[in-house]
Amino acid sequence: MESPLSPLSYQPYLDQLIAFGSQESRKPDLLDAKAEYFRLTGEVFEDDKLFELRMASFLDYYLYDRVSPISKLTPAAELYQLRLQSAPPEEANAFRCFTETVHGLFEVRKLGKGLVRLRELFSGKDFDVTERRHMVGLETGDVLEARLIPFAGHLLFSSAFCFHPRIALKSIKAEVKRRKKKEPDRPPVELVWECARRAVKVERYKQIAIERIYDFSQTTPWLASAS
């Protein structure tokens, strides 16, 4: 039998968090958050190839990152505080995991059986992610936006990804280096959002070379707009 906090027990806790975050009373705030998120990362439409993954990324943003203007907490932090008051310690600890996620741009360093080793591009820190599924198409050297959730002594992927073309890795790394040197106070998540906008542009502008889309010196009008 799996222990209450084994990696296989992750989904029921996540389902509770999603239900908590999507209560009817939260719908106005959820809509505001959705508008904010797509202003930051670029608008997508239902027939876009990126649509489902981008909606999953929005849900992550809302649950784990966006501080409510009312409670001054994220939904994940709100639910953890509630469970601290009402649940056994082990169960409350499961919800604490959702307040400690790692979100960023990562390079794939190693693929092994049940494991993906990632390097976060800003910190240079490596993370070993437990992943039982075979991630089709993922190769060493790929670059992606992902969110890692610590659970039961493992790091797990959330369901949200933004995959960037491998050819863009050099440009993204160079921009990380530039920002760390020239703009050290700028939040790393701003580059995550900018890269997400550029990923939309790759889909929108098939006639434009990927190298140009991921040229961070480009400020042309078609690239400056979020949608």
PDB file of C-alpha atoms in Angstrom:
ATOM      1  CA  MET A   1       0.000   0.000   0.000  1.00  0.00           C
ATOM      2  CA  GLU A   2       1.251   3.470  -0.869  1.00  0.00           C
ATOM      3  CA  SER A   3       1.923   5.747   2.090  1.00  0.00           C
ATOM      4  CA  PRO A   4      -0.376   8.783   2.372  1.00  0.00           C
ATOM      5  CA  LEU A   5       2.328  11.036   0.979  1.00  0.00           C
ATOM      6  CA  SER A   6       3.787   8.897  -1.798  1.00  0.00           C
ATOM      7  CA  PRO A   7       4.130  10.487  -5.244  1.00  0.00           C
ATOM      8  CA  LEU A   8       1.156   8.396  -6.380  1.00  0.00           C
ATOM      9  CA  SER A   9      -1.083  10.153  -3.844  1.00  0.00           C
ATOM     10  CA  TYR A  10      -0.368  13.592  -5.290  1.00  0.00           C
ATOM     11  CA  GLN A  11      -3.431  13.995  -7.531  1.00  0.00           C
ATOM     12  CA  PRO A  12      -6.198  13.943  -4.861  1.00  0.00           C
ATOM     13  CA  TYR A  13      -4.507  16.805  -2.997  1.00  0.00           C
ATOM     14  CA  LEU A  14      -4.155  18.764  -6.224  1.00  0.00           C
ATOM     15  CA  ASP A  15      -7.820  18.133  -7.029  1.00  0.00           C
ATOM     16  CA  GLN A  16      -8.765  19.642  -3.671  1.00  0.00           C
ATOM     17  CA  LEU A  17      -6.649  22.718  -4.391  1.00  0.00           C
ATOM     18  CA  ILE A  18      -8.213  23.165  -7.842  1.00  0.00           C
ATOM     19  CA  ALA A  19     -11.709  22.836  -6.376  1.00  0.00           C
ATOM     20  CA  PHE A  20     -10.847  25.365  -3.677  1.00  0.00           C
ATOM     21  CA  GLY A  21      -9.430  27.817  -6.211  1.00  0.00           C
ATOM     22  CA  SER A  22     -12.387  27.542  -8.575  1.00  0.00           C
ATOM     23  CA  GLN A  23     -15.241  28.055  -6.111  1.00  0.00           C
ATOM     24  CA  GLU A  24     -18.112  30.159  -7.423  1.00  0.00           C
ATOM     25  CA  SER A  25     -17.228  32.994  -5.043  1.00  0.00           C
ATOM     26  CA  ARG A  26     -13.792  33.214  -6.668  1.00  0.00           C
ATOM     27  CA  LYS A  27     -15.020  33.451 -10.265  1.00  0.00           C
ATOM     28  CA  PRO A  28     -14.644  37.267 -10.592  1.00  0.00           C
ATOM     29  CA  ASP A  29     -11.083  37.095  -9.256  1.00  0.00           C
ATOM     30  CA  LEU A  30     -10.354  34.114 -11.509  1.00  0.00           C
ATOM     31  CA  LEU A  31     -11.450  36.106 -14.560  1.00  0.00           C
ATOM     32  CA  ASP A  32      -9.300  39.067 -13.514  1.00  0.00           C
ATOM     33  CA  ALA A  33      -6.329  36.735 -13.067  1.00  0.00           C
ATOM     34  CA  LYS A  34      -6.893  35.180 -16.483  1.00  0.00           C
ATOM     35  CA  ALA A  35      -6.841  38.598 -18.164  1.00  0.00           C
ATOM     36  CA  GLU A  36      -3.654  39.489 -16.270  1.00  0.00           C
ATOM     37  CA  TYR A  37      -1.941  36.244 -17.200  1.00  0.00           C
ATOM     38  CA  PHE A  38      -2.610  36.515 -20.906  1.00  0.00           C
ATOM     39  CA  ARG A  39      -1.476  40.126 -20.937  1.00  0.00           C
ATOM     40  CA  LEU A  40       1.822  38.863 -19.525  1.00  0.00           C
ATOM     41  CA  THR A  41       2.302  35.773 -21.693  1.00  0.00           C
ATOM     42  CA  GLY A  42       0.430  36.458 -24.933  1.00  0.00           C
ATOM     43  CA  GLU A  43      -3.148  35.724 -25.884  1.00  0.00           C
ATOM     44  CA  VAL A  44      -3.991  32.298 -27.290  1.00  0.00           C
ATOM     45  CA  PHE A  45      -7.148  31.001 -28.926  1.00  0.00           C
ATOM     46  CA  GLU A  46      -8.972  27.674 -28.745  1.00  0.00           C
ATOM     47  CA  ASP A  47      -7.713  26.522 -32.135  1.00  0.00           C
ATOM     48  CA  ASP A  48      -4.088  27.272 -31.244  1.00  0.00           C
ATOM     49  CA  LYS A  49      -1.765  24.307 -30.760  1.00  0.00           C
ATOM     50  CA  LEU A  50      -0.590  25.926 -27.513  1.00  0.00           C
ATOM     51  CA  PHE A  51      -4.069  26.451 -26.075  1.00  0.00           C
ATOM     52  CA  GLU A  52      -4.364  23.516 -23.649  1.00  0.00           C
ATOM     53  CA  LEU A  53      -0.845  23.859 -22.280  1.00  0.00           C
ATOM     54  CA  ARG A  54      -1.260  27.608 -21.886  1.00  0.00           C
ATOM     55  CA  MET A  55      -4.527  27.157 -19.990  1.00  0.00           C
ATOM     56  CA  ALA A  56      -2.736  24.711 -17.678  1.00  0.00           C
ATOM     57  CA  SER A  57      -0.038  27.345 -17.173  1.00  0.00           C
ATOM     58  CA  PHE A  58      -2.672  29.931 -16.332  1.00  0.00           C
ATOM     59  CA  LEU A  59      -4.161  27.629 -13.692  1.00  0.00           C
ATOM     60  CA  ASP A  60      -0.696  27.187 -12.163  1.00  0.00           C
ATOM     61  CA  TYR A  61      -0.209  30.957 -12.141  1.00  0.00           C
ATOM     62  CA  TYR A  62      -3.524  31.468 -10.396  1.00  0.00           C
ATOM     63  CA  LEU A  63      -3.099  28.735  -7.778  1.00  0.00           C
ATOM     64  CA  TYR A  64       0.578  29.133  -6.927  1.00  0.00           C
ATOM     65  CA  ASP A  65       1.710  32.651  -7.848  1.00  0.00           C
ATOM     66  CA  ARG A  66      -1.086  35.183  -7.904  1.00  0.00           C
ATOM     67  CA  VAL A  67      -1.717  36.863  -4.573  1.00  0.00           C
ATOM     68  CA  SER A  68      -5.402  37.582  -3.982  1.00  0.00           C
ATOM     69  CA  PRO A  69      -6.169  41.286  -3.553  1.00  0.00           C
ATOM     70  CA  ILE A  70      -8.559  40.272  -0.761  1.00  0.00           C
ATOM     71  CA  SER A  71      -6.697  37.645   1.285  1.00  0.00           C
ATOM     72  CA  LYS A  72      -3.172  38.798   0.329  1.00  0.00           C
ATOM     73  CA  LEU A  73      -2.329  35.117  -0.170  1.00  0.00           C
ATOM     74  CA  THR A  74      -2.232  32.759  -3.122  1.00  0.00           C
ATOM     75  CA  PRO A  75      -5.012  30.122  -3.215  1.00  0.00           C
ATOM     76  CA  ALA A  76      -2.376  27.495  -2.374  1.00  0.00           C
ATOM     77  CA  ALA A  77      -1.310  29.444   0.725  1.00  0.00           C
ATOM     78  CA  GLU A  78      -4.924  30.075   1.729  1.00  0.00           C
ATOM     79  CA  LEU A  79      -5.782  26.379   1.594  1.00  0.00           C
ATOM     80  CA  TYR A  80      -2.634  25.444   3.499  1.00  0.00           C
ATOM     81  CA  GLN A  81      -3.573  27.857   6.290  1.00  0.00           C
ATOM     82  CA  LEU A  82      -7.040  26.321   6.455  1.00  0.00           C
ATOM     83  CA  ARG A  83      -5.685  22.772   6.573  1.00  0.00           C
ATOM     84  CA  LEU A  84      -3.246  23.710   9.332  1.00  0.00           C
ATOM     85  CA  GLN A  85      -6.263  24.519  11.484  1.00  0.00           C
ATOM     86  CA  SER A  86      -8.399  21.521  10.585  1.00  0.00           C
ATOM     87  CA  ALA A  87      -6.360  18.606   9.209  1.00  0.00           C
ATOM     88  CA  PRO A  88      -3.845  16.111  10.639  1.00  0.00           C
ATOM     89  CA  PRO A  89      -0.223  17.284  10.350  1.00  0.00           C
ATOM     90  CA  GLU A  90       0.663  14.901   7.516  1.00  0.00           C
ATOM     91  CA  GLU A  91      -2.268  16.081   5.419  1.00  0.00           C
ATOM     92  CA  ALA A  92      -1.514  19.736   6.133  1.00  0.00           C
ATOM     93  CA  ASN A  93       2.086  19.084   5.088  1.00  0.00           C
ATOM     94  CA  ALA A  94       0.831  17.821   1.717  1.00  0.00           C
ATOM     95  CA  PHE A  95      -0.804  21.183   1.087  1.00  0.00           C
ATOM     96  CA  ARG A  96       2.309  23.032   2.222  1.00  0.00           C
ATOM     97  CA  CYS A  97       4.069  21.490  -0.786  1.00  0.00           C
ATOM     98  CA  PHE A  98       1.888  23.589  -3.072  1.00  0.00           C
ATOM     99  CA  THR A  99       3.284  26.759  -1.502  1.00  0.00           C
ATOM    100  CA  GLU A 100       6.895  25.774  -2.312  1.00  0.00           C
ATOM    101  CA  THR A 101       6.849  25.202  -6.071  1.00  0.00           C
ATOM    102  CA  VAL A 102       9.802  26.037  -8.325  1.00  0.00           C
ATOM    103  CA  HIS A 103       8.851  27.812 -11.547  1.00  0.00           C
ATOM    104  CA  GLY A 104      11.282  28.916 -14.209  1.00  0.00           C
ATOM    105  CA  LEU A 105      13.134  28.288 -17.437  1.00  0.00           C
ATOM    106  CA  PHE A 106      15.062  25.019 -17.475  1.00  0.00           C
ATOM    107  CA  GLU A 107      17.525  23.212 -19.691  1.00  0.00           C
ATOM    108  CA  VAL A 108      17.193  19.430 -19.887  1.00  0.00           C
ATOM    109  CA  ARG A 109      20.510  18.009 -18.690  1.00  0.00           C
ATOM    110  CA  LYS A 110      19.770  14.293 -18.398  1.00  0.00           C
ATOM    111  CA  LEU A 111      16.988  11.843 -19.159  1.00  0.00           C
ATOM    112  CA  GLY A 112      16.936   8.603 -17.209  1.00  0.00           C
ATOM    113  CA  LYS A 113      14.475   5.923 -16.266  1.00  0.00           C
ATOM    114  CA  GLY A 114      11.879   7.663 -14.111  1.00  0.00           C
ATOM    115  CA  LEU A 115      14.003  10.821 -13.829  1.00  0.00           C
ATOM    116  CA  VAL A 116      14.576  14.097 -15.656  1.00  0.00           C
ATOM    117  CA  ARG A 117      17.478  16.309 -14.568  1.00  0.00           C
ATOM    118  CA  LEU A 118      16.889  19.996 -15.209  1.00  0.00           C
ATOM    119  CA  ARG A 119      19.066  23.069 -14.760  1.00  0.00           C
ATOM    120  CA  GLU A 120      17.280  26.302 -13.855  1.00  0.00           C
ATOM    121  CA  LEU A 121      18.818  28.938 -16.089  1.00  0.00           C
ATOM    122  CA  PHE A 122      18.925  31.870 -13.646  1.00  0.00           C
ATOM    123  CA  SER A 123      20.245  30.082 -10.558  1.00  0.00           C
ATOM    124  CA  GLY A 124      22.227  27.377 -12.361  1.00  0.00           C
ATOM    125  CA  LYS A 125      20.804  24.891  -9.856  1.00  0.00           C
ATOM    126  CA  ASP A 126      20.083  21.316 -10.929  1.00  0.00           C
ATOM    127  CA  PHE A 127      16.838  19.551 -10.045  1.00  0.00           C
ATOM    128  CA  ASP A 128      16.068  15.842 -10.362  1.00  0.00           C
ATOM    129  CA  VAL A 129      12.403  15.417 -11.238  1.00  0.00           C
ATOM    130  CA  THR A 130      10.598  12.123 -10.728  1.00  0.00           C
ATOM    131  CA  GLU A 131       8.702  11.314 -13.921  1.00  0.00           C
ATOM    132  CA  ARG A 132       7.334   7.837 -14.593  1.00  0.00           C
ATOM    133  CA  ARG A 133       5.854   8.786 -17.966  1.00  0.00           C
ATOM    134  CA  HIS A 134       7.911   8.852 -21.128  1.00  0.00           C
ATOM    135  CA  MET A 135       7.934  12.488 -22.205  1.00  0.00           C
ATOM    136  CA  VAL A 136       7.615  12.195 -25.963  1.00  0.00           C
ATOM    137  CA  GLY A 137      10.013  14.376 -27.902  1.00  0.00           C
ATOM    138  CA  LEU A 138      11.956  15.644 -24.892  1.00  0.00           C
ATOM    139  CA  GLU A 139      15.714  15.463 -25.384  1.00  0.00           C
ATOM    140  CA  THR A 140      18.864  16.561 -23.611  1.00  0.00           C
ATOM    141  CA  GLY A 141      19.556  20.188 -24.459  1.00  0.00           C
ATOM    142  CA  ASP A 142      15.900  21.180 -24.778  1.00  0.00           C
ATOM    143  CA  VAL A 143      14.695  24.331 -23.037  1.00  0.00           C
ATOM    144  CA  LEU A 144      11.308  24.672 -21.397  1.00  0.00           C
ATOM    145  CA  GLU A 145       9.277  26.576 -18.882  1.00  0.00           C
ATOM    146  CA  ALA A 146       8.068  24.225 -16.175  1.00  0.00           C
ATOM    147  CA  ARG A 147       6.868  24.141 -12.586  1.00  0.00           C
ATOM    148  CA  LEU A 148       8.253  21.653 -10.070  1.00  0.00           C
ATOM    149  CA  ILE A 149       6.220  20.633  -7.043  1.00  0.00           C
ATOM    150  CA  PRO A 150       7.961  19.072  -4.014  1.00  0.00           C
ATOM    151  CA  PHE A 151       5.849  16.169  -2.791  1.00  0.00           C
ATOM    152  CA  ALA A 152       6.644  13.179  -0.580  1.00  0.00           C
ATOM    153  CA  GLY A 153      10.388  13.662  -0.925  1.00  0.00           C
ATOM    154  CA  HIS A 154      10.259  13.957  -4.714  1.00  0.00           C
ATOM    155  CA  LEU A 155      10.015  16.754  -7.238  1.00  0.00           C
ATOM    156  CA  LEU A 156       7.097  16.337  -9.627  1.00  0.00           C
ATOM    157  CA  PHE A 157       6.145  18.209 -12.777  1.00  0.00           C
ATOM    158  CA  SER A 158       2.917  20.155 -12.797  1.00  0.00           C
ATOM    159  CA  SER A 159       0.828  19.663 -15.942  1.00  0.00           C
ATOM    160  CA  ALA A 160       1.932  23.030 -17.373  1.00  0.00           C
ATOM    161  CA  PHE A 161       4.814  23.409 -19.811  1.00  0.00           C
ATOM    162  CA  CYS A 162       5.966  25.875 -22.411  1.00  0.00           C
ATOM    163  CA  PHE A 163       8.458  24.279 -24.780  1.00  0.00           C
ATOM    164  CA  HIS A 164      10.865  26.561 -26.586  1.00  0.00           C
ATOM    165  CA  PRO A 165      12.734  25.663 -29.771  1.00  0.00           C
ATOM    166  CA  ARG A 166      16.109  24.100 -29.053  1.00  0.00           C
ATOM    167  CA  ILE A 167      17.680  26.632 -31.406  1.00  0.00           C
ATOM    168  CA  ALA A 168      16.577  29.370 -28.978  1.00  0.00           C
ATOM    169  CA  LEU A 169      18.576  28.025 -26.013  1.00  0.00           C
ATOM    170  CA  LYS A 170      21.733  29.997 -26.829  1.00  0.00           C
ATOM    171  CA  SER A 171      19.806  33.282 -27.098  1.00  0.00           C
ATOM    172  CA  ILE A 172      17.843  32.634 -23.903  1.00  0.00           C
ATOM    173  CA  LYS A 173      21.035  31.818 -21.984  1.00  0.00           C
ATOM    174  CA  ALA A 174      22.676  34.981 -23.292  1.00  0.00           C
ATOM    175  CA  GLU A 175      19.701  37.065 -22.181  1.00  0.00           C
ATOM    176  CA  VAL A 176      19.765  35.443 -18.725  1.00  0.00           C
ATOM    177  CA  LYS A 177      23.459  36.349 -18.433  1.00  0.00           C
ATOM    178  CA  ARG A 178      22.800  39.906 -19.585  1.00  0.00           C
ATOM    179  CA  ARG A 179      19.951  40.467 -17.134  1.00  0.00           C
ATOM    180  CA  LYS A 180      21.889  39.019 -14.204  1.00  0.00           C
ATOM    181  CA  LYS A 181      24.746  41.414 -14.961  1.00  0.00           C
ATOM    182  CA  LYS A 182      22.911  44.536 -16.129  1.00  0.00           C
ATOM    183  CA  GLU A 183      19.519  44.239 -14.410  1.00  0.00           C
ATOM    184  CA  PRO A 184      20.076  42.081 -11.309  1.00  0.00           C
ATOM    185  CA  ASP A 185      16.964  43.385  -9.536  1.00  0.00           C
ATOM    186  CA  ARG A 186      14.650  42.430 -12.370  1.00  0.00           C
ATOM    187  CA  PRO A 187      12.506  39.385 -11.406  1.00  0.00           C
ATOM    188  CA  PRO A 188      13.496  36.253 -13.377  1.00  0.00           C
ATOM    189  CA  VAL A 189       9.817  35.519 -14.017  1.00  0.00           C
ATOM    190  CA  GLU A 190       9.724  38.487 -16.400  1.00  0.00           C
ATOM    191  CA  LEU A 191      11.953  36.545 -18.797  1.00  0.00           C
ATOM    192  CA  VAL A 192       9.746  33.470 -18.356  1.00  0.00           C
ATOM    193  CA  TRP A 193       6.761  35.556 -19.484  1.00  0.00           C
ATOM    194  CA  GLU A 194       8.668  37.152 -22.336  1.00  0.00           C
ATOM    195  CA  CYS A 195       9.770  33.769 -23.632  1.00  0.00           C
ATOM    196  CA  ALA A 196       6.161  32.590 -23.407  1.00  0.00           C
ATOM    197  CA  ARG A 197       5.132  35.525 -25.612  1.00  0.00           C
ATOM    198  CA  ARG A 198       7.848  34.613 -28.086  1.00  0.00           C
ATOM    199  CA  ALA A 199       6.633  30.997 -28.165  1.00  0.00           C
ATOM    200  CA  VAL A 200       3.244  32.328 -29.285  1.00  0.00           C
ATOM    201  CA  LYS A 201       5.002  34.340 -31.992  1.00  0.00           C
ATOM    202  CA  VAL A 202       6.656  31.165 -33.305  1.00  0.00           C
ATOM    203  CA  GLU A 203       3.151  29.808 -33.932  1.00  0.00           C
ATOM    204  CA  ARG A 204       1.809  33.094 -35.302  1.00  0.00           C
ATOM    205  CA  TYR A 205       4.686  33.970 -37.643  1.00  0.00           C
ATOM    206  CA  LYS A 206       5.820  30.830 -39.423  1.00  0.00           C
ATOM    207  CA  GLN A 207       7.533  32.981 -42.026  1.00  0.00           C
ATOM    208  CA  ILE A 208       9.838  34.598 -39.431  1.00  0.00           C
ATOM    209  CA  ALA A 209      13.066  32.805 -38.501  1.00  0.00           C
ATOM    210  CA  ILE A 210      13.028  31.448 -34.954  1.00  0.00           C
ATOM    211  CA  GLU A 211      16.419  33.050 -34.314  1.00  0.00           C
ATOM    212  CA  ARG A 212      14.867  36.436 -35.024  1.00  0.00           C
ATOM    213  CA  ILE A 213      11.856  35.805 -32.786  1.00  0.00           C
ATOM    214  CA  TYR A 214      14.169  34.906 -29.905  1.00  0.00           C
ATOM    215  CA  ASP A 215      16.510  37.817 -30.581  1.00  0.00           C
ATOM    216  CA  PHE A 216      16.037  39.781 -27.356  1.00  0.00           C
ATOM    217  CA  SER A 217      17.327  42.963 -28.940  1.00  0.00           C
ATOM    218  CA  GLN A 218      14.304  42.960 -31.248  1.00  0.00           C
ATOM    219  CA  THR A 219      11.666  45.548 -30.371  1.00  0.00           C
ATOM    220  CA  THR A 220       9.680  45.480 -33.612  1.00  0.00           C
ATOM    221  CA  PRO A 221       5.910  46.147 -33.303  1.00  0.00           C
ATOM    222  CA  TRP A 222       4.862  42.615 -34.235  1.00  0.00           C
ATOM    223  CA  LEU A 223       7.001  41.266 -31.392  1.00  0.00           C
ATOM    224  CA  ALA A 224       6.214  43.950 -28.811  1.00  0.00           C
ATOM    225  CA  SER A 225       2.490  43.159 -28.779  1.00  0.00           C
ATOM    226  CA  ALA A 226       1.445  40.390 -26.395  1.00  0.00           C
ATOM    227  CA  SER A 227      -1.016  38.658 -28.737  1.00  0.00           C
TER     228      SER A 227
END
